[in-house]
Amino acid sequence: LVFTVFIPSLCIYSFLNPFHHPHSSSFLSALHFHFLPSLRHQKWEEISVMDERNTPMRTYQVCNVMEANQNNWLRTRHISREGAQRVYIEIKFTLRDCNSLPGVPGTCKETFNMYYYESNNANLWFIKESQYVKIDTIAADESFTQVDVGDRVMKLNTEVRDISNLSKKGFYLAFQDLGACIALVSVRVFYKKCPLTVLNLAQFPDTITGGDTALVEVHGVCVNASEEFEPPKMYCSADGGWLVPIGRCVCKPGFEENKDICQPCRPGTYKASATDAYCTKCPPHSSSPQEQAVECICEKGYYRADTDPRSMACTRPPSAPENPITTVNETCVTLEWSPPRDTGGRGDITYSLHCRKCSGDGRKCAPCGSSIHFVPRQFGLASATVLVTDLQPDSNYSFTIESQNGVSDLSPTPRGSVVINVTTSQTVSVVLKERRSKDSVTLAWQGPERPNGVIVEYEVIYYEKNQREQNYTVLKTRSNMMTVDGLKPGTTYVFRVRARTDGGYGSYGGEIELETSHEGCGLILHCGYIKAKQDPDEEKMQFQHVKLPGSRTYIHPHTYEDPNQAVRDFAKEIDASNIRIERVIGAGEFGEVCSGRLRVQGKREIYVAIKSLKAGYSDTQRRDFLSEASIMGQFDHPNIIRLEGVVTKCKPVMIITEFMENGSLDTFLKKHDGQFTVIQLVGMLRGIASGMKYLSDMSYVHRDLAARNILVNSNLVCKVSDFGLSRVLEDDPEAAYTTRGGKIPIRWTAPEAIAYRKFTSASDVWSYGIVMWEVISYGERPYWEMSNQDVIKAIDEGYRLPAPMDCPVVLHQLMPKFGQIVTILDKLIRNPASLRELANSSAWSDAPTPDFSVSTVDEWLEAIKMGQYKENFSSAGYVSLDSVLYISVSELAKMGVNLAGHQKKILSSVQSLQTQGTHVQV
Ligand code: AMP
């Protein structure tokens, strides 16, 4: 053994030289281990030699080539596997070529075997040879002959083997010599790792590779200031390489990617979304003074609408529309204007119009109301033109055209607007005279007071009423009067008159309906059994019951033994021949509802609604039908539907009430969705509340207050209706049976009324709240399509209808909270003077107040000391305060107010009504 150097056996532990594996870029972990004596160790020897650089090193050697039957074992201490499933073993050794040894027998070997044994026990003293698992037979690949004794040069062989799928704590390695000449120089045991790395902003930790072929799935963690876009994942392969990256992290808003980190956006830049790649410069009219901005702040006076992208420049409201012009065509006006000079930087300019009707001198103006129409619409117009229709002829209007864009609502400055005034053309005044015969009608009229030219002629058109306009006749005349003959007897005709001036046609005056006389008698209504003629005084006395002064409590018709007496006490009997039925307008519980006219002796014809009781009724039905009249007849308030009277002596039995042109409120609102100003809506609510206050003052509980039971007239005045006794039970299609029996309109009814039928004015207030919601949402169904059961459950659990779209917050908060009540009481305590006025002392006795509130025409006339004309006003059909708002001198004269001083007094009070509402200067 030429290169063998003997060293003391104490140095046995130090012969291993860790070094890097030359073929793997992975990090290598060396395992320190030590050889232990085995049973056959005696033949292996620990020897010091010099390496190529003359550095001493230790080897294990065996070289018993001269003797046959060798079996020499050398094994290591326990080697912990540290979690690795696959471990690599690199050995460096020299092996003598048998031929190079002179005189060795044929038993000489040139290989040795390598084994391992897995075990959790780190202190095994003895392992049976048969327990080892063979790793491989190792042969040398270096040429042995190069080993020169004289040069002291060793040629080393290096071999690497691996063992995989390790599962115990560690293992022992063993080397078996069967008669070769071996020097074992180093044994290195290592496993491979995929190294810590950052990819797509996700950090993947140091990962030990898996077993045989398995890839290890590793989830990455987003680096600072980043968030997962798609969960980051990679696979660590068996040889320590990262494979198949999936997913990524992205920098949070306010940060951008730079190499493998997220850094804050610099001042003046921003990043709104994590998915944006980089910070970008603030858009015009905005800035970001701090770093890490997720959006830029608008400069003063500039705004960003909710729906504006953050990358869009900040913008401002537009300037006013310009150069408005009008084109009048009879009672229609086309308004056109130029767009604002400054669009504020936006493309979403729209226009809204506000109309006011003004007095002759143009000094007093009031909102136009809902009778006029804007085509295509009044609010949110995209184009700079609109057609206004249904204006009144010969009237002054003032239109305000407002411009707005997506940020107008954000700016505290008032909207840019321009005002333009218009006067509509005149119509022929009301027909003054009429004379009718069987086949002719004579009309006379007044020309326009201030025609816009010389009147050339008048044009009269007429047609048979039930044929509508299909078949009309046009007649012309230069005079102010015309007799139309050749008409059918007993037939209603519609007439209209317009003037032609040298400037063209004016607009038609209102429709005049006239009926030619009947040939025979032909009553419209069949009066069956008629009692002996009534004493006129008796009738008068009966009717006095209706408006007994001071009778402030409602009397339930059931308190009468004879229900007919209640009808006689509270409703006036009307002679059927004074009623003219015109058309069907609805269906009631007991029969049709029609519109028509009622002529009362000494008064003008008025429009009425006529409810009739269908044939074949029972006594109970008749009583229930008429109970509505005996209830309604007890009320006298501008916001309660007024009873004109009943027909009980003829058939069919009828109830006659004032006519409400716009029908029920729910349908009306749905039809005009979004078309009213908030003031108009609140005006309606005010009216309903005022009517309900009156009813509760009378101790009447309505039980079925809902928009469908409110009627609306042509002046938008809302009146409470539907007073029948059976109505809640039978009439209302909304009413549903409750578990306790009885039908209740669940959505409108207070919980205590649903639960135990506790109907009070307080439960009417609840229903009123629902009506408010219906009104502000233009007839939306309360609780939408929720089922009744779900509504009851939700209300029990504390759910309440949310504020409808565009609901003014003060309306939504109308019901005071206790906190507010406390604040109000505190204020009163701090200001004791405010407590001096007592609720039950009359406002009249506190004389110094110069004005007070009125709610009926009669109260108003009394207040301005013109009470003597009450009858004149009501006969002329001025029954509500709204109806007197536009009264003229000529109309006053016509109704018999002839004194100039009185006319002046009334007209000046009308003007104050227009501007101050129902507060009247006395
Ligand atoms: P009622 O039986 O009271 O519910 O009436 C049925 C329908 O007739 C209502 O929904 C209204 O559309 C219509 N109607 C009832 N009374 C009047 C009235 N005074 N003026 C106009 N329409 C009415």
mmCIF file of N, CA and C in Angstrom, residues 19-24 26-33 79 81 84 86-91 159-163 166 171 173 187-193 209:
data_model
loop_
_atom_site.group_PDB
_atom_site.id
_atom_site.type_symbol
_atom_site.label_atom_id
_atom_site.label_comp_id
_atom_site.label_asym_id
_atom_site.label_seq_id
_atom_site.Cartn_x
_atom_site.Cartn_y
_atom_site.Cartn_z
ATOM 1 N N PHE A 19 -17.550 20.290 0.850
ATOM 2 C CA PHE A 19 -17.330 21.233 -0.267
ATOM 3 C C PHE A 19 -18.572 21.267 -1.140
ATOM 4 N N HIS A 20 -18.555 22.169 -2.070
ATOM 5 C CA HIS A 20 -19.770 22.329 -2.885
ATOM 6 C C HIS A 20 -19.880 21.300 -3.963
ATOM 7 N N HIS A 21 -21.080 20.911 -4.147
ATOM 8 C CA HIS A 21 -21.344 19.973 -5.239
ATOM 9 C C HIS A 21 -21.189 20.722 -6.552
ATOM 10 N N PRO A 22 -20.391 20.258 -7.467
ATOM 11 C CA PRO A 22 -20.100 21.034 -8.671
ATOM 12 C C PRO A 22 -21.236 21.052 -9.683
ATOM 13 N N HIS A 23 -22.227 20.188 -9.601
ATOM 14 C CA HIS A 23 -23.222 20.097 -10.680
ATOM 15 C C HIS A 23 -24.540 20.776 -10.357
ATOM 16 N N SER A 24 -24.758 21.245 -9.163
ATOM 17 C CA SER A 24 -26.076 21.790 -8.813
ATOM 18 C C SER A 24 -25.942 23.247 -8.427
ATOM 19 N N SER A 26 -28.194 24.590 -6.772
ATOM 20 C CA SER A 26 -28.950 24.705 -5.523
ATOM 21 C C SER A 26 -28.017 24.807 -4.335
ATOM 22 N N PHE A 27 -28.577 25.278 -3.303
ATOM 23 C CA PHE A 27 -27.816 25.361 -2.063
ATOM 24 C C PHE A 27 -27.641 23.938 -1.530
ATOM 25 N N LEU A 28 -26.471 23.628 -1.113
ATOM 26 C CA LEU A 28 -26.226 22.280 -0.605
ATOM 27 C C LEU A 28 -26.036 22.311 0.889
ATOM 28 N N SER A 29 -26.599 21.373 1.530
ATOM 29 C CA SER A 29 -26.423 21.320 2.975
ATOM 30 C C SER A 29 -25.617 20.063 3.313
ATOM 31 N N ALA A 30 -24.468 20.246 3.869
ATOM 32 C CA ALA A 30 -23.634 19.086 4.223
ATOM 33 C C ALA A 30 -24.068 18.528 5.570
ATOM 34 N N LEU A 31 -23.993 17.250 5.710
ATOM 35 C CA LEU A 31 -24.336 16.630 6.997
ATOM 36 C C LEU A 31 -23.051 16.108 7.623
ATOM 37 N N HIS A 32 -22.847 16.497 8.852
ATOM 38 C CA HIS A 32 -21.646 15.992 9.535
ATOM 39 C C HIS A 32 -21.955 14.620 10.077
ATOM 40 N N PHE A 33 -21.098 13.741 9.902
ATOM 41 C CA PHE A 33 -21.312 12.392 10.466
ATOM 42 C C PHE A 33 -19.959 11.741 10.770
ATOM 43 N N ILE A 79 -27.283 9.424 10.707
ATOM 44 C CA ILE A 79 -27.318 10.719 10.008
ATOM 45 C C ILE A 79 -28.773 11.198 9.958
ATOM 46 N N ARG A 81 -32.051 13.126 8.796
ATOM 47 C CA ARG A 81 -32.369 13.530 7.407
ATOM 48 C C ARG A 81 -32.947 14.955 7.336
ATOM 49 N N ALA A 84 -35.673 16.072 4.745
ATOM 50 C CA ALA A 84 -35.517 15.804 3.308
ATOM 51 C C ALA A 84 -36.003 14.395 2.999
ATOM 52 N N ARG A 86 -35.287 13.087 -0.138
ATOM 53 C CA ARG A 86 -34.270 12.513 -1.033
ATOM 54 C C ARG A 86 -32.920 13.070 -0.596
ATOM 55 N N VAL A 87 -31.962 12.172 -0.425
ATOM 56 C CA VAL A 87 -30.639 12.567 0.060
ATOM 57 C C VAL A 87 -29.595 12.067 -0.934
ATOM 58 N N TYR A 88 -28.603 12.921 -1.158
ATOM 59 C CA TYR A 88 -27.532 12.567 -2.100
ATOM 60 C C TYR A 88 -26.284 12.210 -1.308
ATOM 61 N N ILE A 89 -25.554 11.222 -1.794
ATOM 62 C CA ILE A 89 -24.294 10.807 -1.149
ATOM 63 C C ILE A 89 -23.183 10.910 -2.191
ATOM 64 N N GLU A 90 -22.212 11.737 -1.850
ATOM 65 C CA GLU A 90 -21.084 11.885 -2.765
ATOM 66 C C GLU A 90 -19.852 11.272 -2.078
ATOM 67 N N ILE A 91 -19.280 10.354 -2.742
ATOM 68 C CA ILE A 91 -18.060 9.759 -2.124
ATOM 69 C C ILE A 91 -16.858 10.019 -3.025
ATOM 70 N N GLU A 159 -18.020 9.698 -6.958
ATOM 71 C CA GLU A 159 -19.289 9.104 -7.393
ATOM 72 C C GLU A 159 -20.424 9.677 -6.526
ATOM 73 N N VAL A 160 -21.574 9.914 -7.163
ATOM 74 C CA VAL A 160 -22.735 10.408 -6.401
ATOM 75 C C VAL A 160 -23.886 9.421 -6.575
ATOM 76 N N ARG A 161 -24.521 9.047 -5.480
ATOM 77 C CA ARG A 161 -25.721 8.212 -5.529
ATOM 78 C C ARG A 161 -26.789 8.888 -4.664
ATOM 79 N N ASP A 162 -28.012 8.501 -4.889
ATOM 80 C CA ASP A 162 -29.017 9.094 -3.998
ATOM 81 C C ASP A 162 -29.961 8.030 -3.468
ATOM 82 N N ILE A 163 -30.562 8.351 -2.326
ATOM 83 C CA ILE A 163 -31.617 7.490 -1.790
ATOM 84 C C ILE A 163 -32.863 8.366 -1.594
ATOM 85 N N LEU A 166 -37.196 8.771 1.856
ATOM 86 C CA LEU A 166 -36.844 8.532 3.256
ATOM 87 C C LEU A 166 -37.996 8.994 4.119
ATOM 88 N N PHE A 171 -30.699 7.802 9.052
ATOM 89 C CA PHE A 171 -30.252 6.527 8.460
ATOM 90 C C PHE A 171 -28.765 6.354 8.767
ATOM 91 N N LEU A 173 -25.141 4.819 6.961
ATOM 92 C CA LEU A 173 -24.540 4.384 5.696
ATOM 93 C C LEU A 173 -23.476 3.324 6.026
ATOM 94 N N VAL A 187 -16.834 11.485 2.374
ATOM 95 C CA VAL A 187 -18.243 11.144 2.129
ATOM 96 C C VAL A 187 -19.062 12.386 2.483
ATOM 97 N N ARG A 188 -19.801 12.883 1.518
ATOM 98 C CA ARG A 188 -20.659 14.037 1.824
ATOM 99 C C ARG A 188 -22.101 13.636 1.605
ATOM 100 N N VAL A 189 -22.925 13.982 2.561
ATOM 101 C CA VAL A 189 -24.351 13.661 2.422
ATOM 102 C C VAL A 189 -25.092 14.988 2.384
ATOM 103 N N PHE A 190 -25.958 15.184 1.413
ATOM 104 C CA PHE A 190 -26.662 16.466 1.322
ATOM 105 C C PHE A 190 -28.034 16.276 0.684
ATOM 106 N N TYR A 191 -28.883 17.301 0.910
ATOM 107 C CA TYR A 191 -30.148 17.308 0.165
ATOM 108 C C TYR A 191 -30.239 18.638 -0.550
ATOM 109 N N LYS A 192 -31.278 18.796 -1.441
ATOM 110 C CA LYS A 192 -31.388 20.015 -2.248
ATOM 111 C C LYS A 192 -32.597 20.837 -1.801
ATOM 112 N N LYS A 193 -32.478 22.152 -1.947
ATOM 113 C CA LYS A 193 -33.587 23.062 -1.621
ATOM 114 C C LYS A 193 -33.853 23.971 -2.801
ATOM 115 N N THR A 209 -36.773 20.011 -1.299
ATOM 116 C CA THR A 209 -37.391 19.303 -2.425
ATOM 117 C C THR A 209 -38.100 18.053 -1.942
#
